[in-house]
mmCIF file of C-alpha atoms and ligand atoms in Angstrom:
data_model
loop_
_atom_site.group_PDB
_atom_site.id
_atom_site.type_symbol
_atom_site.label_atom_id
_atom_site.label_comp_id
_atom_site.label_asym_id
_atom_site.label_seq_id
_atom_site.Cartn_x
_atom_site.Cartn_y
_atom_site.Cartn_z
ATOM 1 C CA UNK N 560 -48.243 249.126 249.567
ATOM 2 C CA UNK N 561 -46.081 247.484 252.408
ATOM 3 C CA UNK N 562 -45.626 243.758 251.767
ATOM 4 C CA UNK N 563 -46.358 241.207 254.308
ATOM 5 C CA UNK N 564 -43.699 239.459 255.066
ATOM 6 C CA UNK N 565 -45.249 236.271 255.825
ATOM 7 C CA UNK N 566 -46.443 235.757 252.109
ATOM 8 C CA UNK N 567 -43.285 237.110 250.271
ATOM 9 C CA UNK N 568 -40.494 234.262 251.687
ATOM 10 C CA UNK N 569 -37.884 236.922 250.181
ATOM 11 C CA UNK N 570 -38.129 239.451 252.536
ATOM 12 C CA UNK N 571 -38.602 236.590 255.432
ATOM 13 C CA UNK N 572 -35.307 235.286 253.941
ATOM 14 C CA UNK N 573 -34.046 238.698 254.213
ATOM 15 C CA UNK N 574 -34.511 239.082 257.962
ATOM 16 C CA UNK N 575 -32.716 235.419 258.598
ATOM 17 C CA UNK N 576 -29.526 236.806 257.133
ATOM 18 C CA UNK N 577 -26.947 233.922 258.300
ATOM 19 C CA UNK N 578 -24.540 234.496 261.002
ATOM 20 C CA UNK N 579 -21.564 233.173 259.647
ATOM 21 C CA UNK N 580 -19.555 233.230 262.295
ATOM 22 C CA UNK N 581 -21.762 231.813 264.482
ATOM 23 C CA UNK N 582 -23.266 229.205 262.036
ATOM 24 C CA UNK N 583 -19.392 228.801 261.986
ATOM 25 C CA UNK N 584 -18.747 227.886 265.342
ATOM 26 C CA UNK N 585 -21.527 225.904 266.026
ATOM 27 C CA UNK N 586 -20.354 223.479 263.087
ATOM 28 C CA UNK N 587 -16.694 223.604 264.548
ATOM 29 C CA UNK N 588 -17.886 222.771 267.638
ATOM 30 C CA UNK N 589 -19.675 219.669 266.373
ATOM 31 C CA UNK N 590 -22.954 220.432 266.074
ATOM 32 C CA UNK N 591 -24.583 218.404 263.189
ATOM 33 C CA UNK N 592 -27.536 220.940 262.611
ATOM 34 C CA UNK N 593 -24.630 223.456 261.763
ATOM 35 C CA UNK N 594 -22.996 221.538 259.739
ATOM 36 C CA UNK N 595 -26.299 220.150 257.847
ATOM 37 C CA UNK N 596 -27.160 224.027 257.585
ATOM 38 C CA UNK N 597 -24.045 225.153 256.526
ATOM 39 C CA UNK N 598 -24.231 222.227 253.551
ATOM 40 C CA UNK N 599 -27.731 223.053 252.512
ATOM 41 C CA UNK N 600 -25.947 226.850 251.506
ATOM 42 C CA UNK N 601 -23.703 225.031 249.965
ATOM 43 C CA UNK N 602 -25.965 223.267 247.742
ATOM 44 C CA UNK N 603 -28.569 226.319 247.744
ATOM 45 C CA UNK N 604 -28.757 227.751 244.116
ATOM 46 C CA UNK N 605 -30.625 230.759 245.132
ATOM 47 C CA UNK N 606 -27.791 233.830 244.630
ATOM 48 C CA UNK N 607 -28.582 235.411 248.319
ATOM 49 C CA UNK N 608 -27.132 231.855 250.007
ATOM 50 C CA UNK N 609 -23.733 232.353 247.713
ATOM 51 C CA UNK N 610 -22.081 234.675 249.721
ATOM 52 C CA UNK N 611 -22.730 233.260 253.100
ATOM 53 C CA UNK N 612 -21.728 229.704 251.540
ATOM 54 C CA UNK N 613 -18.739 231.391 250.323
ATOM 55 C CA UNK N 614 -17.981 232.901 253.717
ATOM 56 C CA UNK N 615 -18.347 229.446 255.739
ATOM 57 C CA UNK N 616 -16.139 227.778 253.322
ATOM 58 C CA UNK N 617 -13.781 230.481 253.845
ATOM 59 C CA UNK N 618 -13.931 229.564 257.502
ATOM 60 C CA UNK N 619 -13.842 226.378 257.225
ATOM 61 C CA UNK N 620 -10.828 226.127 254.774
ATOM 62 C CA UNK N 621 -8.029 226.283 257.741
ATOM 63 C CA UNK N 622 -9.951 223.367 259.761
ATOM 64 C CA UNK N 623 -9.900 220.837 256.575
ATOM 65 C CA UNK N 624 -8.006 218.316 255.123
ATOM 66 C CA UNK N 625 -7.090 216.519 258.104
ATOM 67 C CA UNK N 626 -9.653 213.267 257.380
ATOM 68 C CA UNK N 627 -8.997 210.009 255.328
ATOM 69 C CA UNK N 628 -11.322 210.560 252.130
ATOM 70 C CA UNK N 629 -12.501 207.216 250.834
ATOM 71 C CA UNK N 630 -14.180 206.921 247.640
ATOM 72 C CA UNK N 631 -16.670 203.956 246.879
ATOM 73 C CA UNK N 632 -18.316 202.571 243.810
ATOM 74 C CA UNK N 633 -20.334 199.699 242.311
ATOM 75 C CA UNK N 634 -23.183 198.592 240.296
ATOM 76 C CA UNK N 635 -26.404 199.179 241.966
ATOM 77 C CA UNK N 636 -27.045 196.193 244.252
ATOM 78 C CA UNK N 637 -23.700 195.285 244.774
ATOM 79 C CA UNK N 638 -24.402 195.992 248.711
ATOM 80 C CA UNK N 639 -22.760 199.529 248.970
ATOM 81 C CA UNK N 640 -24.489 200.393 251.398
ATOM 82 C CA UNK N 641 -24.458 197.412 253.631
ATOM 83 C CA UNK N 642 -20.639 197.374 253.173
ATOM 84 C CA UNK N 643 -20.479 201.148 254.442
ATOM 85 C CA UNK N 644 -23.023 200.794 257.070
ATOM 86 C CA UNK N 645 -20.709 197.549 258.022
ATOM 87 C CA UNK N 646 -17.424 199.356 257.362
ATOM 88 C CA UNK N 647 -18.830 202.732 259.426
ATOM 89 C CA UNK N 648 -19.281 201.165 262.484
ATOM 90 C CA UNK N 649 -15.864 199.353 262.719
ATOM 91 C CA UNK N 650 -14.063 202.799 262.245
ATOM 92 C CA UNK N 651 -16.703 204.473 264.901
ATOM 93 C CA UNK N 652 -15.659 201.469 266.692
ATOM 94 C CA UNK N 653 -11.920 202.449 266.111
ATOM 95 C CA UNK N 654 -13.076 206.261 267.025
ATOM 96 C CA UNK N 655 -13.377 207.482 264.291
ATOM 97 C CA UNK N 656 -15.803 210.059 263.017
ATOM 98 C CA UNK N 657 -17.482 208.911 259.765
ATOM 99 C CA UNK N 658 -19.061 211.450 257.191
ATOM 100 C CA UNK N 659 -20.719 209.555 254.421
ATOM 101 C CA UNK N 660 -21.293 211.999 251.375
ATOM 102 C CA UNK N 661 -23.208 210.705 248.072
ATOM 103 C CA UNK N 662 -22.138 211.930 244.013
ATOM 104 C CA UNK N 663 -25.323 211.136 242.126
ATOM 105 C CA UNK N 664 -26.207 213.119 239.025
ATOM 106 C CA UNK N 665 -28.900 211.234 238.365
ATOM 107 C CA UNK N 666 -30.924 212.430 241.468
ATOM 108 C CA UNK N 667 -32.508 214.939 240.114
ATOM 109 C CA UNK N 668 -34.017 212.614 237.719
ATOM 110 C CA UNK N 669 -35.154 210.267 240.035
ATOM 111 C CA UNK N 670 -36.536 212.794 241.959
ATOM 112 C CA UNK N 671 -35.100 212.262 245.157
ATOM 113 C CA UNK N 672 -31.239 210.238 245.380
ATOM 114 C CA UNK N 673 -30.650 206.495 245.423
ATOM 115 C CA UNK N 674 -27.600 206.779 247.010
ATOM 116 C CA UNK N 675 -26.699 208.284 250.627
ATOM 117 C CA UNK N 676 -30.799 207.448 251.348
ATOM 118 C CA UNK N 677 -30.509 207.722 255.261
ATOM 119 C CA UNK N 678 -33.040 204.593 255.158
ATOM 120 C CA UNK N 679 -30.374 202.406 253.248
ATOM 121 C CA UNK N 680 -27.965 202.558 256.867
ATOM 122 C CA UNK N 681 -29.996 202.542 259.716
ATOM 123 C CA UNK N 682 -27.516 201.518 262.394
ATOM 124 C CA UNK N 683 -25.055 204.157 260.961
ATOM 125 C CA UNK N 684 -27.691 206.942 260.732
ATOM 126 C CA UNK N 685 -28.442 206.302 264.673
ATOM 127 C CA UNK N 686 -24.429 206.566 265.714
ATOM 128 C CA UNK N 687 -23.965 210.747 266.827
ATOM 129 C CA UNK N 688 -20.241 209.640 265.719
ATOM 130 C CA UNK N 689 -21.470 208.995 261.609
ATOM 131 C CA UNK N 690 -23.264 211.874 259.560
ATOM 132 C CA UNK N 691 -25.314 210.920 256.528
ATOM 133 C CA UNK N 692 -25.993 213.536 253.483
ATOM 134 C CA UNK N 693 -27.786 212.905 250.809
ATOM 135 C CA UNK N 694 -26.407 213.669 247.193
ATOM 136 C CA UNK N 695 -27.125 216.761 246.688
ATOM 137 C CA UNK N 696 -29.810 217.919 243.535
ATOM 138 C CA UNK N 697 -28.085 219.243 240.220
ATOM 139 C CA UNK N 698 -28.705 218.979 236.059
ATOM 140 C CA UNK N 699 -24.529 218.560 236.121
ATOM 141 C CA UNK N 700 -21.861 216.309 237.264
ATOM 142 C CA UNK N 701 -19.720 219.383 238.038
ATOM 143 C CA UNK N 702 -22.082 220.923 239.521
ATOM 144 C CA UNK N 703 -23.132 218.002 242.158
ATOM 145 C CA UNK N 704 -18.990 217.092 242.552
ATOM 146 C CA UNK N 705 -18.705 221.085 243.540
ATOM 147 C CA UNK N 706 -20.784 220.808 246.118
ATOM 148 C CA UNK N 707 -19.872 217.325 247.524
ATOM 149 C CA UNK N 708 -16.836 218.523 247.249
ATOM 150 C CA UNK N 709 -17.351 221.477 249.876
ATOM 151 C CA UNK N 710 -19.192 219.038 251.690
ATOM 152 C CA UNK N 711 -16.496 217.471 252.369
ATOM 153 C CA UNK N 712 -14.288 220.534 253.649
ATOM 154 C CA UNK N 713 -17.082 221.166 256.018
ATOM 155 C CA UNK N 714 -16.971 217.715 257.394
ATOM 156 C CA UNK N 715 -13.692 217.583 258.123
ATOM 157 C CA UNK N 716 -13.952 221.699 259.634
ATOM 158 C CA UNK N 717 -16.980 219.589 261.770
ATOM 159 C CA UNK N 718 -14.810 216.983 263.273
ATOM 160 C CA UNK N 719 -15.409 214.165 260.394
ATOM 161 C CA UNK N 720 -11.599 212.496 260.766
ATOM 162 C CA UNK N 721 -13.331 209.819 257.656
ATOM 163 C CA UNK N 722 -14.986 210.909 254.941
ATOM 164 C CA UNK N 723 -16.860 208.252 252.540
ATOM 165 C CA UNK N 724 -17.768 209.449 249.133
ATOM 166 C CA UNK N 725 -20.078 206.983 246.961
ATOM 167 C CA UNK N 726 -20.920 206.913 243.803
ATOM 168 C CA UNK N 727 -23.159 204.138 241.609
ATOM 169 C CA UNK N 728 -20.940 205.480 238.724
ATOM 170 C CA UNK N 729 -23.506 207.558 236.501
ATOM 171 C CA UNK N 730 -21.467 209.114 233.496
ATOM 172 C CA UNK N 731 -17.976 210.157 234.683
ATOM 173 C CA UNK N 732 -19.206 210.199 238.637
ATOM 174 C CA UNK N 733 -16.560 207.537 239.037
ATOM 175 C CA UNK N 734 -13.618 210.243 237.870
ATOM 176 C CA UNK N 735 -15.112 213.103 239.814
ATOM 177 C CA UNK N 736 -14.823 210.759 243.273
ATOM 178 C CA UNK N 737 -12.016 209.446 242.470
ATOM 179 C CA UNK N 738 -10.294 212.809 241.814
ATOM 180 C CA UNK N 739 -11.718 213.610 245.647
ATOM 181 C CA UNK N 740 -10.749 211.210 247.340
ATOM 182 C CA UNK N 741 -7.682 209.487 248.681
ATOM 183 C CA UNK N 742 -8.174 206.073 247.991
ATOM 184 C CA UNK N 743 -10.296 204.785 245.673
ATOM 185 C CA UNK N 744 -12.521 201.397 246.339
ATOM 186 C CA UNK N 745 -14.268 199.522 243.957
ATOM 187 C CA UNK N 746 -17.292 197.075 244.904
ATOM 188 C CA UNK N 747 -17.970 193.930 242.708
ATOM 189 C CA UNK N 748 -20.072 190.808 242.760
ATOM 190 C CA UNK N 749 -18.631 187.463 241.668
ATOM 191 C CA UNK N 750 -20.422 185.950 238.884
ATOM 192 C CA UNK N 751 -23.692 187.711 238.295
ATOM 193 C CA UNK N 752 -22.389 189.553 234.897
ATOM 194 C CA UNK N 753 -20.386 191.850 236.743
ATOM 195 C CA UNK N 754 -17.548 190.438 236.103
ATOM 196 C CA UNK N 755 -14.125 191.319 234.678
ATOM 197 C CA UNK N 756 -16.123 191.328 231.196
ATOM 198 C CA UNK N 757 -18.040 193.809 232.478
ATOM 199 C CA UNK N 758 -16.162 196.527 233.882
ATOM 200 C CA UNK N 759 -16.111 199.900 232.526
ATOM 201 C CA UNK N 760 -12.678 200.486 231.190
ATOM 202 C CA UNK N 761 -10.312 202.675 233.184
ATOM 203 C CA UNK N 762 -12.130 202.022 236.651
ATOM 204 C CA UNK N 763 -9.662 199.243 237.078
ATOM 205 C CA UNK N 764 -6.875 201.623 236.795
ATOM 206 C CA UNK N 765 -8.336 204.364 239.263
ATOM 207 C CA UNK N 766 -9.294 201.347 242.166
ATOM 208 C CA UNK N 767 -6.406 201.371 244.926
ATOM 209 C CA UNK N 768 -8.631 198.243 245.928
ATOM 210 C CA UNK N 769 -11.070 196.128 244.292
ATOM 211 C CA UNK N 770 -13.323 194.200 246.789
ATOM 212 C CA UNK N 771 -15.985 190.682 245.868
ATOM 213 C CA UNK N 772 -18.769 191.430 247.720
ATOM 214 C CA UNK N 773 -21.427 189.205 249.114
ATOM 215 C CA UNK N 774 -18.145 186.332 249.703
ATOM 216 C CA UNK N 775 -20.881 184.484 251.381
ATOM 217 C CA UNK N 776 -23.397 181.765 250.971
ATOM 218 C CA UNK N 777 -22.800 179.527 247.886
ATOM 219 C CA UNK N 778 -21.339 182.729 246.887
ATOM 220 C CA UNK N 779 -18.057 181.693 248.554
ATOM 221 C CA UNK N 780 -16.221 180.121 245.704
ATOM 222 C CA UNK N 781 -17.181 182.278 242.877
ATOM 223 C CA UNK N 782 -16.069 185.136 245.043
ATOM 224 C CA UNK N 783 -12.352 183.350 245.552
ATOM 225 C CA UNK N 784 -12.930 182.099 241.832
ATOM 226 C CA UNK N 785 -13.283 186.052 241.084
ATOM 227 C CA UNK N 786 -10.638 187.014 243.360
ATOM 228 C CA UNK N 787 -8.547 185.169 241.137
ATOM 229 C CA UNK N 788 -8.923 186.379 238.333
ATOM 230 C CA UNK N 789 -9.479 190.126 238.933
ATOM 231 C CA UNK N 790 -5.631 189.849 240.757
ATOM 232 C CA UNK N 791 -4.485 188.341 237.474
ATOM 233 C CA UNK N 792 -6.024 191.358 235.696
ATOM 234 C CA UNK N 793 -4.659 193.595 238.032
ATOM 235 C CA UNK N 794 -0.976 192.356 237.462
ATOM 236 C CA UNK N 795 -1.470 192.929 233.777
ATOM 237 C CA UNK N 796 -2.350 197.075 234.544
ATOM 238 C CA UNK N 797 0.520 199.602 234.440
ATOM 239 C CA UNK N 798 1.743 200.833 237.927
ATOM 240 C CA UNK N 799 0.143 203.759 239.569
ATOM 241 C CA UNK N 800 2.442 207.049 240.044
ATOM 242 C CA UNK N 801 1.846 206.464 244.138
ATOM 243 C CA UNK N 802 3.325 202.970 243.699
ATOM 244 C CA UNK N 803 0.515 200.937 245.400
ATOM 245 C CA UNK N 804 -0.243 197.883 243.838
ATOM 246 C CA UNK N 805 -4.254 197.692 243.441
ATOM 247 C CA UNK N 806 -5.409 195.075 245.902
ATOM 248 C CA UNK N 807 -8.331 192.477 245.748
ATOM 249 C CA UNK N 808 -10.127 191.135 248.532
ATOM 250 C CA UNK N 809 -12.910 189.362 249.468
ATOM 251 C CA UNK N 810 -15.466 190.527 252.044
ATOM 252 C CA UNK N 811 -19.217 190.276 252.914
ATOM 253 C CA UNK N 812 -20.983 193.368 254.097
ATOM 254 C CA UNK N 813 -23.754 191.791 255.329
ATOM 255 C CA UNK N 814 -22.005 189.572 257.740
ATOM 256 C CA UNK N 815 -19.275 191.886 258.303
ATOM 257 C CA UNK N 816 -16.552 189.154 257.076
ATOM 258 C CA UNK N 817 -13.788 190.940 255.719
ATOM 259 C CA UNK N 818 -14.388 194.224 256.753
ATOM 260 C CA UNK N 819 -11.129 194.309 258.851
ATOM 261 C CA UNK N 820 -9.020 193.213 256.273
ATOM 262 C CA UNK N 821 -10.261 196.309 254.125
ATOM 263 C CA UNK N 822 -9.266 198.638 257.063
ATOM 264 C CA UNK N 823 -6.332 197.202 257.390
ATOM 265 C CA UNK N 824 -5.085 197.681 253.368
ATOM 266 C CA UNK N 825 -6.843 201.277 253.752
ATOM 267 C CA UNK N 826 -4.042 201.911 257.004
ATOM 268 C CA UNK N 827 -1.495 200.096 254.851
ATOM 269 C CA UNK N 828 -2.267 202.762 251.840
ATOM 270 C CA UNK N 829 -2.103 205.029 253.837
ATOM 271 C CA UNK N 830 1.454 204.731 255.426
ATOM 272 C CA UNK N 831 2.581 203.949 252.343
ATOM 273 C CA UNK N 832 1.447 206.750 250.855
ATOM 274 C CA UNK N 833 2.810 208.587 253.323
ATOM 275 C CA UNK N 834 6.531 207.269 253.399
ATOM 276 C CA UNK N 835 6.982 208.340 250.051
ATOM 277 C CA UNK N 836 4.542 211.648 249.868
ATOM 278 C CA UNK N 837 2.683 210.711 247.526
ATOM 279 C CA UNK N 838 -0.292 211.010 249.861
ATOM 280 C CA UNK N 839 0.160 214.963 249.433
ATOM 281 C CA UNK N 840 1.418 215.283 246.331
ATOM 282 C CA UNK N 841 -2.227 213.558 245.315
ATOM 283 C CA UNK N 842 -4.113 215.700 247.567
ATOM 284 C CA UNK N 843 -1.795 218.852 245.515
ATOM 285 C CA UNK N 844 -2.824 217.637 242.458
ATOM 286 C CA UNK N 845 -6.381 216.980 243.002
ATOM 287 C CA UNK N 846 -6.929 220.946 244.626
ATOM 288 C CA UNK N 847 -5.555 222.127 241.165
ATOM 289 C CA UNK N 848 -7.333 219.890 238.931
ATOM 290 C CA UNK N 849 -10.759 220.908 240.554
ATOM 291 C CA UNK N 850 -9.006 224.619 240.316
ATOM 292 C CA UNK N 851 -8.779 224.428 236.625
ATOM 293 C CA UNK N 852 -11.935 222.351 235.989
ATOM 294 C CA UNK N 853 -14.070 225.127 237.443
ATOM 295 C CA UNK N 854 -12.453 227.596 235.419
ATOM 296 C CA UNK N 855 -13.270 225.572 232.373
ATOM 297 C CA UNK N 856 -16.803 224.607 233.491
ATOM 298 C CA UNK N 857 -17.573 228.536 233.849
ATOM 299 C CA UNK N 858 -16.197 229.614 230.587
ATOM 300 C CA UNK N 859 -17.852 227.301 228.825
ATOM 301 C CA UNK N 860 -20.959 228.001 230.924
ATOM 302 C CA UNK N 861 -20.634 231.694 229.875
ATOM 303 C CA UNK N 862 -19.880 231.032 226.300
ATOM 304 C CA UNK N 863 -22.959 228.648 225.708
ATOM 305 C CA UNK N 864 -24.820 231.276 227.799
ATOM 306 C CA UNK N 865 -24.181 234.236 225.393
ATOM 307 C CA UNK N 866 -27.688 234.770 223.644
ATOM 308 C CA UNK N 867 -25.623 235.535 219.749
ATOM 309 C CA UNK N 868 -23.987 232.017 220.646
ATOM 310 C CA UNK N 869 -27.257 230.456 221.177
ATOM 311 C CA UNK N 870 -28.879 231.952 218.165
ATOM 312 C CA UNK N 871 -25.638 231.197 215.780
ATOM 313 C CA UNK N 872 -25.303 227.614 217.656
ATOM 314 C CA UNK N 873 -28.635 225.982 215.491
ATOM 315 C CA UNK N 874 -27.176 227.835 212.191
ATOM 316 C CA UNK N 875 -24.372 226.571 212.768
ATOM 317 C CA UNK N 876 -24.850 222.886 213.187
ATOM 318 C CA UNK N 877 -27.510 222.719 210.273
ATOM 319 C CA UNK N 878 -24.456 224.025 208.204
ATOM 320 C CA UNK N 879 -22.308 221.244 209.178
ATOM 321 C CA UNK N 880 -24.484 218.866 208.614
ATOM 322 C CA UNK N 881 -25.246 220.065 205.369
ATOM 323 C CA UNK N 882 -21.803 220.185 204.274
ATOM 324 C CA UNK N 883 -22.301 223.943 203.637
ATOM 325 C CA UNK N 884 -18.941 224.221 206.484
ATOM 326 C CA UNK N 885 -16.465 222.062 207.918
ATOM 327 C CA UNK N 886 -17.151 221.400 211.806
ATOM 328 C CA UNK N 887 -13.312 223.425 212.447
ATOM 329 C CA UNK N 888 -14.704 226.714 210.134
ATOM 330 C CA UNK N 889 -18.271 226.564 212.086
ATOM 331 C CA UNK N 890 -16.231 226.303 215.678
ATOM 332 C CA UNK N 891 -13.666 229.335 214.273
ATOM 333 C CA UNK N 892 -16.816 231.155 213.361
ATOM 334 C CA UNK N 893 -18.629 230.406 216.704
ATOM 335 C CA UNK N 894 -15.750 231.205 218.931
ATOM 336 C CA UNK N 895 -15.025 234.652 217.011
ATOM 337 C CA UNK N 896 -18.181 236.173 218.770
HETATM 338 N N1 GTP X 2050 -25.599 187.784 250.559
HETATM 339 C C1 GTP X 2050 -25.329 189.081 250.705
HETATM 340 N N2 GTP X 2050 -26.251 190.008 250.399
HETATM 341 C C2 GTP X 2050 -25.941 191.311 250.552
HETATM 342 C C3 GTP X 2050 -24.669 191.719 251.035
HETATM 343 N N3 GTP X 2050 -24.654 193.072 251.068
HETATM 344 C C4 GTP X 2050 -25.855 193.479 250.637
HETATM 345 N N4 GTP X 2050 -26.638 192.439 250.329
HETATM 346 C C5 GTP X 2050 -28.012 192.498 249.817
HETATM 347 O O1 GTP X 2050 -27.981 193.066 248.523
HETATM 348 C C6 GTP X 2050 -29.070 193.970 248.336
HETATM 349 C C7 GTP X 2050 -28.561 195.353 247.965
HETATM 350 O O2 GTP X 2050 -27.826 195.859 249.051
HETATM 351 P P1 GTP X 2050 -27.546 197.386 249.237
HETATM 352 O O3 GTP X 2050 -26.589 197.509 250.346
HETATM 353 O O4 GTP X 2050 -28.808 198.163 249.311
HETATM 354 O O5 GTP X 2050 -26.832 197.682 247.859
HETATM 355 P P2 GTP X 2050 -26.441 199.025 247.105
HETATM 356 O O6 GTP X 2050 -25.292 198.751 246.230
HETATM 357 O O7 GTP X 2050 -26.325 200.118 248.089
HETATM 358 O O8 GTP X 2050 -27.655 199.195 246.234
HETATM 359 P P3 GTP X 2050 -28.206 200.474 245.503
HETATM 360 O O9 GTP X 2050 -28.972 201.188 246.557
HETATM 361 O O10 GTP X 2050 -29.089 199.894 244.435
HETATM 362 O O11 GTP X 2050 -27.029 201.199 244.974
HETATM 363 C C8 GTP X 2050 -29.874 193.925 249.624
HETATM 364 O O12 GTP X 2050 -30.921 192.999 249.471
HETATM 365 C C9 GTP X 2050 -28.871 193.435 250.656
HETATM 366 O O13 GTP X 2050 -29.465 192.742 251.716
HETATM 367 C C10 GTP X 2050 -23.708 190.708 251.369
HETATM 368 O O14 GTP X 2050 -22.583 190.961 251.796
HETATM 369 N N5 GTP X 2050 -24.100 189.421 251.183
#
């Protein structure tokens, strides 16, 4: 019996087969439904899109690199998105192009993302110089930093000269941008309990800039209050490899007060970073840690995948917590099959 075509979406697929090439040159020549098509394989789990997403990125691979990749994270609220809506339309302003990608791990979960919500930055959205993508959906932060992460090449094949990745810093989501990005910006709110108290240890150390947020209103001297104290902190950290002392400002993303400033520490960063190579020497070492954490994420994939793991897995761990083996004898006897 011949199957229709219109009720079996397989074979439809089948008959779409992507033109890579062209898909390709459509997205190099700036179109943004290329480039929103070309991401969507990207983030497309079904095994007949892996090739063609494979393919694209190969394209694509020559035409990358050449943007300024910002990272950006804070507590929810903190005004992220007003600050990048704010922050996006100086650099368009500037002409610049302006990607803004979202890592969110949690989106799945939430069924449908917080972050990178094309409703949270309607002036940017509108601009045909800024391009807005969702997070995309995944059960793993590797997973959803892969795929942001080829977002990103794709951009910058598309034209994007500034890429901004946020986070709201869900489990290690703060790591993965960071180690994506070439400077790494970190939102806070005076007073309000996210304070220096508050701050998740080692963010400090990753932020090239830390930035009060909402330095308006009666807000205005807790924000220089915080100021304060956060540089104080910041003197106390060890210095980065790249040399740049972590800077703190003070800005308000709804009035677009200080907005400037963090463009101008950004272009400061960046020359620096620059003079002494460090700028590519980062870049270097960030292609080769995502390199080596994919190898590791797919061994350990396949190992945890192997059905005589699975089985010996629950045996296992009831053992260990019986005392009936030591947690290093169960692993040895685990990683044997
Ligand atoms: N006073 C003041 N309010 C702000 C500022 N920026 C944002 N807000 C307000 O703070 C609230 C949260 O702003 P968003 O930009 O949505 O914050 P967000 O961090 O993206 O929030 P999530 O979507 O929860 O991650 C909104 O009510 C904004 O109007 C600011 O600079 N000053």
């Amino acid at each position: 019996m011949s199957q229709n075509p219109h009720i079996n979406p397989n074979l439809k697929r089948k008959k779409e087969a992507v033109n890579v090439n062209r898909l390709f040159n459509d997205l190099h020549s700036g179109q943004v439904s290329a480039l929103s098509r070309a991401i969507t394989l990207v983030e497309s789990t079904a095994g007949s899109d892996s090739a063609f997403a494979k393919a694209i990125i190969k394209q694509a691979l020559p035409y990358s690199g050449n943007s300024f990749r910002l990272g950006i994270t804070g507590v929810p609220g903190v005004g992220k998105s007003t600050f990048i809506e704010s922050l996006g339309r100086q650099l368009i302003e500037h002409g610049k192009k302006v990607a803004v990608l979202a890592i969110d791990p949690s989106s799945n979960i939430s069924r449908g993302s917080i972050l990178g919500d094309k409703t949270r930055m309607e002036e940017l959205v509108k601009s045909d110089q800024a391009f807005i993508r969702p997070s995309p959906a995944g059960t793993t932060l590797g997973g959803v930093a892969r795929k942001t992460r080829e977002a990103i090449i794709l951009c910058e094949a598309a034209g994007y000269d500034f890429i901004i990745v946020e986070t709201v810093g869900v489990g290690q989501s703060e790591t993965a941008v960071h180690s994506m990005t070439d400077f790494f910006l970190l939102l806070k709110l005076a007073g309000a309990g996210d304070d220096l108290q508050g701050i998740k240890r080692g963010i400090m150390e990753m932020a090239d800039a830390i930035i009060i947020n909402k330095a308006d209103g009666d807000n205005q001297l807790a924000a220089k209050h915080a100021r304060r104290e956060f540089k104080n902190a910041v003197h106390l950290m060890p210095s980065k490899d790249h040399g740049w002392p972590t800077q703190v400002l003070t800005c308000s993303g709804l009035n677009s007060v200080g907005i400037t400033e963090v463009i101008e520490e950004i272009n400061n960063y960046k020359a620096h970073a620059t003079d002494n190579q460090s700028f590519t020497k980062k870049r270097n070492a960030q292609e080769l840690y995502w390199f080596h954490q994919t190898i590791e994420d797919a061994i350990k994939t396949n190992f945890y995948n192997q059905p005589e793991v699975i089985a010996k897995l629950v045996v296992l761990e009831k053992e260990v917590l019986n005392k009936v083996k030591s947690p290093f004898d169960a692993a040895g006897e685990l990683l044997e099959i």
